């Protein structure tokens, strides 16, 4: 008699991997405060595009509503681009989720930028490097727009001022984009990536850090982090895989890689804090242009889960300054 499939991994009941390889996904989505969502929705225009036909992947592009000029015509001001890569442990997330949508709307308004928010294939159905590959394709889509794309995009975009902002697993992806594209992102002309923002980047390693074995966060535990890695890294690999640990034994020697400026932001109470701090410290020792900012007492995901807060306003001021410093 055949043994029925049993659960081998369970992420909070929202995602279950069975022994026969099948996956159950709940359609539950994190929510954002309605008042915050409505406030910024009124100040942006947004439109969805397919950027990867093979995998039916979409992105959402946000434009802040600008004041008309003195003659009443729509402003022709060119805005920088912020490509926002969502988090979710490589297993969850979409630009369509309310709290991510609200965050992107606020980024567009407060940073006065065109925000491009791509989805990417999720694990365990699509393990790494699928997510990284998809985000490279999203940059390729932006490149194609710069060569005669949709005027709804091109008439407001300054392709010479592109920044990549990755949150959690998106921060991990942003690091790998920085390495793959290299300084100047010359193969993406006319797209010129000027810098990368890594927000609570989801890095790992076999050897535990002090913050990882410290008190758990309200929404994040070490057990959950490990489960995300088991679901997302290539089968048979461990947490020192190059896509997990930028300084693992088999990772690329970053001393030999020319990188555009990087800003690392982390909450002081994050389990991932020590990895983010070590990442920034080691890149600084290699002579890279990198900044590290720590927000006292904040936990992982405070940008997207409370995007209307004062602390996020302070965070966005730091990001805005980073963008201004690296726009030329």
PDB file of C-alpha atoms in Angstrom:
ATOM      1  CA  UNK A   1       0.000   0.000   0.000  1.00  0.00           C
ATOM      2  CA  UNK A   2       1.399   3.361  -1.047  1.00  0.00           C
ATOM      3  CA  UNK A   3       2.324   5.761   1.732  1.00  0.00           C
ATOM      4  CA  UNK A   4       0.457   9.069   1.318  1.00  0.00           C
ATOM      5  CA  UNK A   5       2.565  12.235   0.948  1.00  0.00           C
ATOM      6  CA  UNK A   6       3.528  13.862   4.225  1.00  0.00           C
ATOM      7  CA  UNK A   7       4.650  17.390   5.098  1.00  0.00           C
ATOM      8  CA  UNK A   8       8.418  17.866   5.122  1.00  0.00           C
ATOM      9  CA  UNK A   9       8.492  21.659   5.549  1.00  0.00           C
ATOM     10  CA  UNK A  10       5.820  23.977   6.944  1.00  0.00           C
ATOM     11  CA  UNK A  11       6.204  27.768   6.898  1.00  0.00           C
ATOM     12  CA  UNK A  12       3.653  29.134   9.369  1.00  0.00           C
ATOM     13  CA  UNK A  13       0.930  27.134   7.659  1.00  0.00           C
ATOM     14  CA  UNK A  14       1.172  29.506   4.680  1.00  0.00           C
ATOM     15  CA  UNK A  15       3.462  27.258   2.638  1.00  0.00           C
ATOM     16  CA  UNK A  16       3.799  23.489   2.925  1.00  0.00           C
ATOM     17  CA  UNK A  17       6.203  21.235   1.008  1.00  0.00           C
ATOM     18  CA  UNK A  18       5.150  17.593   0.794  1.00  0.00           C
ATOM     19  CA  UNK A  19       7.316  14.504   0.436  1.00  0.00           C
ATOM     20  CA  UNK A  20       6.216  13.992  -3.175  1.00  0.00           C
ATOM     21  CA  UNK A  21       7.380  17.498  -4.114  1.00  0.00           C
ATOM     22  CA  UNK A  22       3.953  19.119  -4.247  1.00  0.00           C
ATOM     23  CA  UNK A  23       3.515  22.533  -2.668  1.00  0.00           C
ATOM     24  CA  UNK A  24       0.545  24.090  -0.904  1.00  0.00           C
ATOM     25  CA  UNK A  25       0.350  27.896  -0.808  1.00  0.00           C
ATOM     26  CA  UNK A  26      -2.162  29.939   1.139  1.00  0.00           C
ATOM     27  CA  UNK A  27      -3.558  33.058  -0.544  1.00  0.00           C
ATOM     28  CA  UNK A  28      -3.249  35.056   2.695  1.00  0.00           C
ATOM     29  CA  UNK A  29      -1.455  38.360   2.179  1.00  0.00           C
ATOM     30  CA  UNK A  30       0.023  40.786   4.689  1.00  0.00           C
ATOM     31  CA  UNK A  31      -2.026  43.949   4.984  1.00  0.00           C
ATOM     32  CA  UNK A  32      -1.098  47.619   5.310  1.00  0.00           C
ATOM     33  CA  UNK A  33      -3.040  50.249   7.214  1.00  0.00           C
ATOM     34  CA  UNK A  34      -5.808  51.455   4.827  1.00  0.00           C
ATOM     35  CA  UNK A  35      -5.214  55.132   5.629  1.00  0.00           C
ATOM     36  CA  UNK A  36      -1.541  54.890   4.710  1.00  0.00           C
ATOM     37  CA  UNK A  37      -2.258  52.983   1.515  1.00  0.00           C
ATOM     38  CA  UNK A  38      -4.888  55.466   0.374  1.00  0.00           C
ATOM     39  CA  UNK A  39      -2.748  58.489   1.248  1.00  0.00           C
ATOM     40  CA  UNK A  40       0.088  57.537  -1.060  1.00  0.00           C
ATOM     41  CA  UNK A  41      -2.099  55.930  -3.731  1.00  0.00           C
ATOM     42  CA  UNK A  42      -3.615  59.367  -4.297  1.00  0.00           C
ATOM     43  CA  UNK A  43      -0.169  60.754  -5.075  1.00  0.00           C
ATOM     44  CA  UNK A  44       1.045  58.155  -7.575  1.00  0.00           C
ATOM     45  CA  UNK A  45       0.130  56.607 -10.892  1.00  0.00           C
ATOM     46  CA  UNK A  46       0.952  52.950 -11.442  1.00  0.00           C
ATOM     47  CA  UNK A  47       0.805  50.457 -14.266  1.00  0.00           C
ATOM     48  CA  UNK A  48       1.576  46.731 -14.591  1.00  0.00           C
ATOM     49  CA  UNK A  49       3.769  45.168 -17.273  1.00  0.00           C
ATOM     50  CA  UNK A  50       4.876  41.668 -18.237  1.00  0.00           C
ATOM     51  CA  UNK A  51       8.677  41.722 -18.228  1.00  0.00           C
ATOM     52  CA  UNK A  52       9.399  37.987 -18.568  1.00  0.00           C
ATOM     53  CA  UNK A  53       6.982  36.250 -20.937  1.00  0.00           C
ATOM     54  CA  UNK A  54       8.525  32.804 -20.526  1.00  0.00           C
ATOM     55  CA  UNK A  55       7.649  32.694 -16.838  1.00  0.00           C
ATOM     56  CA  UNK A  56       4.697  35.130 -16.966  1.00  0.00           C
ATOM     57  CA  UNK A  57       6.386  37.511 -14.536  1.00  0.00           C
ATOM     58  CA  UNK A  58       4.971  40.989 -13.974  1.00  0.00           C
ATOM     59  CA  UNK A  59       6.272  44.209 -12.551  1.00  0.00           C
ATOM     60  CA  UNK A  60       4.511  47.327 -11.350  1.00  0.00           C
ATOM     61  CA  UNK A  61       5.795  50.773 -12.242  1.00  0.00           C
ATOM     62  CA  UNK A  62       4.944  53.745 -10.005  1.00  0.00           C
ATOM     63  CA  UNK A  63       5.226  57.397 -10.994  1.00  0.00           C
ATOM     64  CA  UNK A  64       4.655  60.259  -8.552  1.00  0.00           C
ATOM     65  CA  UNK A  65       2.118  62.814  -9.697  1.00  0.00           C
ATOM     66  CA  UNK A  66       4.095  65.972 -10.432  1.00  0.00           C
ATOM     67  CA  UNK A  67       2.838  69.528 -10.517  1.00  0.00           C
ATOM     68  CA  UNK A  68       2.067  70.992 -13.928  1.00  0.00           C
ATOM     69  CA  UNK A  69       4.321  73.668 -15.331  1.00  0.00           C
ATOM     70  CA  UNK A  70       3.385  77.348 -15.581  1.00  0.00           C
ATOM     71  CA  UNK A  71       1.407  76.692 -18.773  1.00  0.00           C
ATOM     72  CA  UNK A  72      -0.647  73.897 -17.216  1.00  0.00           C
ATOM     73  CA  UNK A  73       1.132  71.122 -19.140  1.00  0.00           C
ATOM     74  CA  UNK A  74       2.338  67.941 -17.490  1.00  0.00           C
ATOM     75  CA  UNK A  75       5.818  68.295 -16.070  1.00  0.00           C
ATOM     76  CA  UNK A  76       8.599  66.911 -18.267  1.00  0.00           C
ATOM     77  CA  UNK A  77      10.991  66.472 -15.371  1.00  0.00           C
ATOM     78  CA  UNK A  78      13.067  63.293 -15.652  1.00  0.00           C
ATOM     79  CA  UNK A  79      13.138  61.247 -12.467  1.00  0.00           C
ATOM     80  CA  UNK A  80      15.593  58.680 -11.113  1.00  0.00           C
ATOM     81  CA  UNK A  81      14.557  55.036 -11.106  1.00  0.00           C
ATOM     82  CA  UNK A  82      14.378  52.908  -7.984  1.00  0.00           C
ATOM     83  CA  UNK A  83      14.048  49.186  -8.656  1.00  0.00           C
ATOM     84  CA  UNK A  84      12.460  47.681  -5.545  1.00  0.00           C
ATOM     85  CA  UNK A  85      13.063  43.973  -4.900  1.00  0.00           C
ATOM     86  CA  UNK A  86      10.626  42.617  -2.322  1.00  0.00           C
ATOM     87  CA  UNK A  87      11.461  40.293   0.547  1.00  0.00           C
ATOM     88  CA  UNK A  88       9.867  37.075   1.764  1.00  0.00           C
ATOM     89  CA  UNK A  89      12.678  34.572   2.295  1.00  0.00           C
ATOM     90  CA  UNK A  90      12.660  33.785  -1.452  1.00  0.00           C
ATOM     91  CA  UNK A  91       9.412  31.902  -0.739  1.00  0.00           C
ATOM     92  CA  UNK A  92       6.763  34.638  -0.411  1.00  0.00           C
ATOM     93  CA  UNK A  93       5.883  38.055  -1.745  1.00  0.00           C
ATOM     94  CA  UNK A  94       4.661  40.072  -4.718  1.00  0.00           C
ATOM     95  CA  UNK A  95       4.377  43.706  -5.720  1.00  0.00           C
ATOM     96  CA  UNK A  96       0.606  43.125  -5.579  1.00  0.00           C
ATOM     97  CA  UNK A  97       0.625  42.412  -1.831  1.00  0.00           C
ATOM     98  CA  UNK A  98      -0.966  45.434  -0.096  1.00  0.00           C
ATOM     99  CA  UNK A  99       1.929  46.220   2.254  1.00  0.00           C
ATOM    100  CA  UNK A 100       4.493  46.021  -0.556  1.00  0.00           C
ATOM    101  CA  UNK A 101       2.300  48.111  -2.862  1.00  0.00           C
ATOM    102  CA  UNK A 102       1.927  50.730  -0.117  1.00  0.00           C
ATOM    103  CA  UNK A 103       5.675  50.769   0.476  1.00  0.00           C
ATOM    104  CA  UNK A 104       6.424  51.265  -3.241  1.00  0.00           C
ATOM    105  CA  UNK A 105       3.897  54.085  -3.463  1.00  0.00           C
ATOM    106  CA  UNK A 106       5.566  55.837  -0.549  1.00  0.00           C
ATOM    107  CA  UNK A 107       9.022  55.338  -2.052  1.00  0.00           C
ATOM    108  CA  UNK A 108       7.849  56.950  -5.306  1.00  0.00           C
ATOM    109  CA  UNK A 109       6.367  59.953  -3.506  1.00  0.00           C
ATOM    110  CA  UNK A 110       8.988  60.574  -0.812  1.00  0.00           C
ATOM    111  CA  UNK A 111      12.028  59.879  -2.993  1.00  0.00           C
ATOM    112  CA  UNK A 112      10.496  61.583  -6.028  1.00  0.00           C
ATOM    113  CA  UNK A 113      11.421  58.613  -8.164  1.00  0.00           C
ATOM    114  CA  UNK A 114       9.946  56.155 -10.635  1.00  0.00           C
ATOM    115  CA  UNK A 115       9.707  52.862  -8.747  1.00  0.00           C
ATOM    116  CA  UNK A 116       9.932  49.588 -10.663  1.00  0.00           C
ATOM    117  CA  UNK A 117       8.791  46.606  -8.565  1.00  0.00           C
ATOM    118  CA  UNK A 118       9.280  43.233 -10.284  1.00  0.00           C
ATOM    119  CA  UNK A 119       8.073  39.880  -9.052  1.00  0.00           C
ATOM    120  CA  UNK A 120      10.382  36.883  -9.266  1.00  0.00           C
ATOM    121  CA  UNK A 121       9.921  33.136  -9.189  1.00  0.00           C
ATOM    122  CA  UNK A 122       9.531  31.761  -5.683  1.00  0.00           C
ATOM    123  CA  UNK A 123      10.960  28.737  -3.908  1.00  0.00           C
ATOM    124  CA  UNK A 124      10.605  25.851  -3.385  1.00  0.00           C
ATOM    125  CA  UNK A 125       9.029  25.503  -6.839  1.00  0.00           C
ATOM    126  CA  UNK A 126      11.909  27.558  -8.236  1.00  0.00           C
ATOM    127  CA  UNK A 127      15.061  27.433  -6.155  1.00  0.00           C
ATOM    128  CA  UNK A 128      17.959  29.850  -6.372  1.00  0.00           C
ATOM    129  CA  UNK A 129      19.378  31.212  -8.614  1.00  0.00           C
ATOM    130  CA  UNK A 130      15.932  31.631 -10.246  1.00  0.00           C
ATOM    131  CA  UNK A 131      15.107  34.793  -8.261  1.00  0.00           C
ATOM    132  CA  UNK A 132      18.438  36.408  -9.128  1.00  0.00           C
ATOM    133  CA  UNK A 133      18.073  35.516 -12.807  1.00  0.00           C
ATOM    134  CA  UNK A 134      14.584  37.024 -12.901  1.00  0.00           C
ATOM    135  CA  UNK A 135      15.757  40.305 -11.398  1.00  0.00           C
ATOM    136  CA  UNK A 136      18.544  40.509 -13.970  1.00  0.00           C
ATOM    137  CA  UNK A 137      15.802  40.107 -16.577  1.00  0.00           C
ATOM    138  CA  UNK A 138      13.902  42.977 -14.929  1.00  0.00           C
ATOM    139  CA  UNK A 139      16.942  45.209 -15.465  1.00  0.00           C
ATOM    140  CA  UNK A 140      17.030  43.970 -19.065  1.00  0.00           C
ATOM    141  CA  UNK A 141      13.376  45.030 -19.406  1.00  0.00           C
ATOM    142  CA  UNK A 142      14.310  48.499 -18.213  1.00  0.00           C
ATOM    143  CA  UNK A 143      17.145  48.519 -20.748  1.00  0.00           C
ATOM    144  CA  UNK A 144      14.667  47.656 -23.518  1.00  0.00           C
ATOM    145  CA  UNK A 145      12.455  50.541 -22.423  1.00  0.00           C
ATOM    146  CA  UNK A 146      15.427  52.831 -22.927  1.00  0.00           C
ATOM    147  CA  UNK A 147      15.616  51.731 -26.566  1.00  0.00           C
ATOM    148  CA  UNK A 148      12.175  52.826 -27.685  1.00  0.00           C
ATOM    149  CA  UNK A 149       9.832  51.469 -25.035  1.00  0.00           C
ATOM    150  CA  UNK A 150       6.440  52.574 -23.747  1.00  0.00           C
ATOM    151  CA  UNK A 151       6.237  56.374 -23.653  1.00  0.00           C
ATOM    152  CA  UNK A 152       4.318  56.111 -20.363  1.00  0.00           C
ATOM    153  CA  UNK A 153       7.662  54.990 -18.945  1.00  0.00           C
ATOM    154  CA  UNK A 154      10.266  56.756 -21.045  1.00  0.00           C
ATOM    155  CA  UNK A 155       8.940  60.304 -20.879  1.00  0.00           C
ATOM    156  CA  UNK A 156       9.606  60.457 -17.139  1.00  0.00           C
ATOM    157  CA  UNK A 157      12.617  58.162 -16.624  1.00  0.00           C
ATOM    158  CA  UNK A 158      16.246  59.206 -16.349  1.00  0.00           C
ATOM    159  CA  UNK A 159      17.962  55.967 -17.353  1.00  0.00           C
ATOM    160  CA  UNK A 160      21.284  57.449 -16.232  1.00  0.00           C
ATOM    161  CA  UNK A 161      20.117  57.470 -12.585  1.00  0.00           C
ATOM    162  CA  UNK A 162      19.013  53.977 -11.597  1.00  0.00           C
ATOM    163  CA  UNK A 163      19.206  52.580  -8.067  1.00  0.00           C
ATOM    164  CA  UNK A 164      18.410  49.080  -6.822  1.00  0.00           C
ATOM    165  CA  UNK A 165      16.688  48.763  -3.430  1.00  0.00           C
ATOM    166  CA  UNK A 166      16.393  45.255  -2.036  1.00  0.00           C
ATOM    167  CA  UNK A 167      14.503  44.353   1.140  1.00  0.00           C
ATOM    168  CA  UNK A 168      15.454  41.121   3.014  1.00  0.00           C
ATOM    169  CA  UNK A 169      15.790  38.420   0.324  1.00  0.00           C
ATOM    170  CA  UNK A 170      15.592  41.319  -2.137  1.00  0.00           C
ATOM    171  CA  UNK A 171      18.689  42.723  -0.419  1.00  0.00           C
ATOM    172  CA  UNK A 172      20.472  39.452  -1.080  1.00  0.00           C
ATOM    173  CA  UNK A 173      19.444  39.685  -4.732  1.00  0.00           C
ATOM    174  CA  UNK A 174      20.621  43.320  -4.876  1.00  0.00           C
ATOM    175  CA  UNK A 175      24.089  42.200  -3.761  1.00  0.00           C
ATOM    176  CA  UNK A 176      24.242  39.598  -6.521  1.00  0.00           C
ATOM    177  CA  UNK A 177      23.051  42.145  -9.083  1.00  0.00           C
ATOM    178  CA  UNK A 178      25.816  44.509  -7.946  1.00  0.00           C
ATOM    179  CA  UNK A 179      28.386  41.748  -8.481  1.00  0.00           C
ATOM    180  CA  UNK A 180      26.972  40.593 -11.829  1.00  0.00           C
ATOM    181  CA  UNK A 181      26.463  44.046 -13.328  1.00  0.00           C
ATOM    182  CA  UNK A 182      29.725  45.459 -11.981  1.00  0.00           C
ATOM    183  CA  UNK A 183      30.638  49.101 -11.659  1.00  0.00           C
ATOM    184  CA  UNK A 184      28.842  51.203 -14.258  1.00  0.00           C
ATOM    185  CA  UNK A 185      26.512  48.381 -15.417  1.00  0.00           C
ATOM    186  CA  UNK A 186      27.965  48.990 -18.877  1.00  0.00           C
ATOM    187  CA  UNK A 187      26.264  46.037 -20.551  1.00  0.00           C
ATOM    188  CA  UNK A 188      22.863  47.543 -19.658  1.00  0.00           C
ATOM    189  CA  UNK A 189      23.242  50.795 -21.639  1.00  0.00           C
ATOM    190  CA  UNK A 190      21.364  53.166 -21.492  1.00  0.00           C
ATOM    191  CA  UNK A 191      20.642  51.991 -17.947  1.00  0.00           C
ATOM    192  CA  UNK A 192      23.283  53.239 -15.528  1.00  0.00           C
ATOM    193  CA  UNK A 193      22.975  51.783 -12.029  1.00  0.00           C
ATOM    194  CA  UNK A 194      24.393  54.317  -9.583  1.00  0.00           C
ATOM    195  CA  UNK A 195      24.049  52.443  -6.324  1.00  0.00           C
ATOM    196  CA  UNK A 196      22.422  49.696  -4.284  1.00  0.00           C
ATOM    197  CA  UNK A 197      20.438  49.806  -1.042  1.00  0.00           C
ATOM    198  CA  UNK A 198      20.400  46.569   0.965  1.00  0.00           C
ATOM    199  CA  UNK A 199      17.676  46.653   3.631  1.00  0.00           C
ATOM    200  CA  UNK A 200      18.128  43.908   6.243  1.00  0.00           C
ATOM    201  CA  UNK A 201      19.785  41.691   3.590  1.00  0.00           C
ATOM    202  CA  UNK A 202      19.000  37.997   3.926  1.00  0.00           C
ATOM    203  CA  UNK A 203      22.439  36.416   4.102  1.00  0.00           C
ATOM    204  CA  UNK A 204      23.376  33.203   5.882  1.00  0.00           C
ATOM    205  CA  UNK A 205      26.196  30.886   6.798  1.00  0.00           C
ATOM    206  CA  UNK A 206      26.888  27.584   8.490  1.00  0.00           C
ATOM    207  CA  UNK A 207      28.594  29.240  11.482  1.00  0.00           C
ATOM    208  CA  UNK A 208      26.036  31.106  13.588  1.00  0.00           C
ATOM    209  CA  UNK A 209      26.407  34.767  14.468  1.00  0.00           C
ATOM    210  CA  UNK A 210      25.742  36.245  17.910  1.00  0.00           C
ATOM    211  CA  UNK A 211      22.562  37.997  16.776  1.00  0.00           C
ATOM    212  CA  UNK A 212      21.207  34.808  15.165  1.00  0.00           C
ATOM    213  CA  UNK A 213      21.384  32.869  18.439  1.00  0.00           C
ATOM    214  CA  UNK A 214      20.069  35.821  20.456  1.00  0.00           C
ATOM    215  CA  UNK A 215      16.434  36.524  21.388  1.00  0.00           C
ATOM    216  CA  UNK A 216      13.961  35.858  18.543  1.00  0.00           C
ATOM    217  CA  UNK A 217      12.089  38.692  16.902  1.00  0.00           C
ATOM    218  CA  UNK A 218       8.341  39.113  17.083  1.00  0.00           C
ATOM    219  CA  UNK A 219       7.841  37.791  13.532  1.00  0.00           C
ATOM    220  CA  UNK A 220      11.133  36.050  12.806  1.00  0.00           C
ATOM    221  CA  UNK A 221      12.957  33.137  14.442  1.00  0.00           C
ATOM    222  CA  UNK A 222      16.156  31.278  13.660  1.00  0.00           C
ATOM    223  CA  UNK A 223      14.083  28.189  12.876  1.00  0.00           C
ATOM    224  CA  UNK A 224      12.127  30.123  10.259  1.00  0.00           C
ATOM    225  CA  UNK A 225      15.315  31.537   8.707  1.00  0.00           C
ATOM    226  CA  UNK A 226      16.734  28.024   8.421  1.00  0.00           C
ATOM    227  CA  UNK A 227      13.494  26.778   6.885  1.00  0.00           C
ATOM    228  CA  UNK A 228      13.609  29.508   4.236  1.00  0.00           C
ATOM    229  CA  UNK A 229      17.141  28.432   3.326  1.00  0.00           C
ATOM    230  CA  UNK A 230      16.218  24.745   3.131  1.00  0.00           C
ATOM    231  CA  UNK A 231      13.383  25.639   0.778  1.00  0.00           C
ATOM    232  CA  UNK A 232      15.310  28.028  -1.443  1.00  0.00           C
ATOM    233  CA  UNK A 233      18.931  26.917  -1.897  1.00  0.00           C
ATOM    234  CA  UNK A 234      19.871  24.272  -4.473  1.00  0.00           C
ATOM    235  CA  UNK A 235      19.162  20.741  -3.271  1.00  0.00           C
ATOM    236  CA  UNK A 236      22.131  19.207  -1.485  1.00  0.00           C
ATOM    237  CA  UNK A 237      23.798  22.544  -0.683  1.00  0.00           C
ATOM    238  CA  UNK A 238      24.214  24.237   2.706  1.00  0.00           C
ATOM    239  CA  UNK A 239      24.153  27.794   4.069  1.00  0.00           C
ATOM    240  CA  UNK A 240      27.702  28.493   2.880  1.00  0.00           C
ATOM    241  CA  UNK A 241      26.553  28.328  -0.742  1.00  0.00           C
ATOM    242  CA  UNK A 242      27.720  31.476  -2.638  1.00  0.00           C
ATOM    243  CA  UNK A 243      24.105  32.606  -3.108  1.00  0.00           C
ATOM    244  CA  UNK A 244      23.644  32.520   0.672  1.00  0.00           C
ATOM    245  CA  UNK A 245      27.005  33.584   2.089  1.00  0.00           C
ATOM    246  CA  UNK A 246      28.881  36.283   0.130  1.00  0.00           C
ATOM    247  CA  UNK A 247      32.063  35.370   2.015  1.00  0.00           C
ATOM    248  CA  UNK A 248      31.655  31.589   2.062  1.00  0.00           C
ATOM    249  CA  UNK A 249      34.507  29.210   1.193  1.00  0.00           C
ATOM    250  CA  UNK A 250      33.367  28.872  -2.430  1.00  0.00           C
ATOM    251  CA  UNK A 251      32.135  32.453  -2.933  1.00  0.00           C
ATOM    252  CA  UNK A 252      33.632  34.819  -5.466  1.00  0.00           C
ATOM    253  CA  UNK A 253      36.576  36.900  -4.256  1.00  0.00           C
ATOM    254  CA  UNK A 254      34.937  40.315  -3.954  1.00  0.00           C
ATOM    255  CA  UNK A 255      38.314  42.050  -3.743  1.00  0.00           C
ATOM    256  CA  UNK A 256      38.535  41.528  -7.500  1.00  0.00           C
ATOM    257  CA  UNK A 257      35.056  42.937  -8.254  1.00  0.00           C
ATOM    258  CA  UNK A 258      34.413  46.600  -8.967  1.00  0.00           C
ATOM    259  CA  UNK A 259      31.184  47.593  -7.233  1.00  0.00           C
ATOM    260  CA  UNK A 260      28.970  50.638  -7.375  1.00  0.00           C
ATOM    261  CA  UNK A 261      28.212  52.347  -4.017  1.00  0.00           C
ATOM    262  CA  UNK A 262      26.237  50.269  -1.512  1.00  0.00           C
ATOM    263  CA  UNK A 263      24.119  51.399   1.440  1.00  0.00           C
ATOM    264  CA  UNK A 264      23.320  48.745   4.066  1.00  0.00           C
ATOM    265  CA  UNK A 265      20.434  49.435   6.470  1.00  0.00           C
ATOM    266  CA  UNK A 266      19.476  47.138   9.329  1.00  0.00           C
ATOM    267  CA  UNK A 267      17.398  47.143  12.499  1.00  0.00           C
ATOM    268  CA  UNK A 268      19.276  46.928  15.786  1.00  0.00           C
ATOM    269  CA  UNK A 269      17.180  43.989  16.978  1.00  0.00           C
ATOM    270  CA  UNK A 270      17.339  41.945  13.778  1.00  0.00           C
ATOM    271  CA  UNK A 271      18.540  38.362  13.835  1.00  0.00           C
ATOM    272  CA  UNK A 272      20.346  39.220  10.587  1.00  0.00           C
ATOM    273  CA  UNK A 273      22.077  42.306  12.031  1.00  0.00           C
ATOM    274  CA  UNK A 274      25.526  40.765  12.559  1.00  0.00           C
ATOM    275  CA  UNK A 275      25.626  39.339   9.036  1.00  0.00           C
ATOM    276  CA  UNK A 276      24.731  42.732   7.545  1.00  0.00           C
ATOM    277  CA  UNK A 277      27.306  44.497   9.703  1.00  0.00           C
ATOM    278  CA  UNK A 278      30.009  41.938   8.859  1.00  0.00           C
ATOM    279  CA  UNK A 279      29.174  42.266   5.150  1.00  0.00           C
ATOM    280  CA  UNK A 280      29.588  46.053   5.293  1.00  0.00           C
ATOM    281  CA  UNK A 281      32.751  45.861   7.404  1.00  0.00           C
ATOM    282  CA  UNK A 282      34.466  43.367   5.122  1.00  0.00           C
ATOM    283  CA  UNK A 283      33.577  45.288   1.964  1.00  0.00           C
ATOM    284  CA  UNK A 284      34.887  48.476   3.585  1.00  0.00           C
ATOM    285  CA  UNK A 285      38.161  46.660   4.357  1.00  0.00           C
ATOM    286  CA  UNK A 286      38.337  45.717   0.662  1.00  0.00           C
ATOM    287  CA  UNK A 287      38.164  49.403  -0.245  1.00  0.00           C
ATOM    288  CA  UNK A 288      34.570  49.390  -1.504  1.00  0.00           C
ATOM    289  CA  UNK A 289      32.297  52.430  -1.287  1.00  0.00           C
ATOM    290  CA  UNK A 290      29.854  51.208   1.353  1.00  0.00           C
ATOM    291  CA  UNK A 291      27.819  52.783   4.149  1.00  0.00           C
ATOM    292  CA  UNK A 292      26.237  51.026   7.131  1.00  0.00           C
ATOM    293  CA  UNK A 293      23.246  52.431   9.054  1.00  0.00           C
ATOM    294  CA  UNK A 294      21.617  50.753  12.044  1.00  0.00           C
ATOM    295  CA  UNK A 295      18.195  51.710  13.433  1.00  0.00           C
ATOM    296  CA  UNK A 296      18.102  51.107  17.184  1.00  0.00           C
ATOM    297  CA  UNK A 297      15.522  48.623  18.510  1.00  0.00           C
ATOM    298  CA  UNK A 298      13.944  47.961  15.093  1.00  0.00           C
ATOM    299  CA  UNK A 299      13.188  44.448  13.882  1.00  0.00           C
ATOM    300  CA  UNK A 300      13.321  42.856  10.455  1.00  0.00           C
ATOM    301  CA  UNK A 301      10.874  44.192   7.882  1.00  0.00           C
ATOM    302  CA  UNK A 302      10.094  47.504   9.556  1.00  0.00           C
ATOM    303  CA  UNK A 303      10.147  49.304   6.206  1.00  0.00           C
ATOM    304  CA  UNK A 304       7.313  47.381   4.566  1.00  0.00           C
ATOM    305  CA  UNK A 305       5.312  46.425   7.648  1.00  0.00           C
ATOM    306  CA  UNK A 306       5.055  49.999   8.930  1.00  0.00           C
ATOM    307  CA  UNK A 307       5.838  52.165   5.922  1.00  0.00           C
ATOM    308  CA  UNK A 308       3.864  55.147   7.273  1.00  0.00           C
ATOM    309  CA  UNK A 309       5.921  55.482  10.481  1.00  0.00           C
ATOM    310  CA  UNK A 310       8.258  58.310  11.465  1.00  0.00           C
ATOM    311  CA  UNK A 311      11.253  55.984  11.576  1.00  0.00           C
ATOM    312  CA  UNK A 312      10.633  55.058   7.936  1.00  0.00           C
ATOM    313  CA  UNK A 313      10.533  58.762   7.110  1.00  0.00           C
ATOM    314  CA  UNK A 314      13.973  59.090   8.732  1.00  0.00           C
ATOM    315  CA  UNK A 315      15.159  56.052   6.771  1.00  0.00           C
ATOM    316  CA  UNK A 316      13.968  57.529   3.484  1.00  0.00           C
ATOM    317  CA  UNK A 317      15.869  60.734   4.171  1.00  0.00           C
ATOM    318  CA  UNK A 318      19.048  58.650   4.402  1.00  0.00           C
ATOM    319  CA  UNK A 319      18.179  56.861   1.156  1.00  0.00           C
ATOM    320  CA  UNK A 320      17.406  60.178  -0.565  1.00  0.00           C
ATOM    321  CA  UNK A 321      20.792  61.569   0.484  1.00  0.00           C
ATOM    322  CA  UNK A 322      22.512  58.417  -0.780  1.00  0.00           C
ATOM    323  CA  UNK A 323      20.788  58.822  -4.139  1.00  0.00           C
ATOM    324  CA  UNK A 324      21.727  62.505  -4.394  1.00  0.00           C
ATOM    325  CA  UNK A 325      25.373  61.787  -3.547  1.00  0.00           C
ATOM    326  CA  UNK A 326      25.628  59.115  -6.226  1.00  0.00           C
ATOM    327  CA  UNK A 327      23.590  60.620  -9.059  1.00  0.00           C
ATOM    328  CA  UNK A 328      26.554  61.812 -11.093  1.00  0.00           C
TER     329      UNK A 328
END
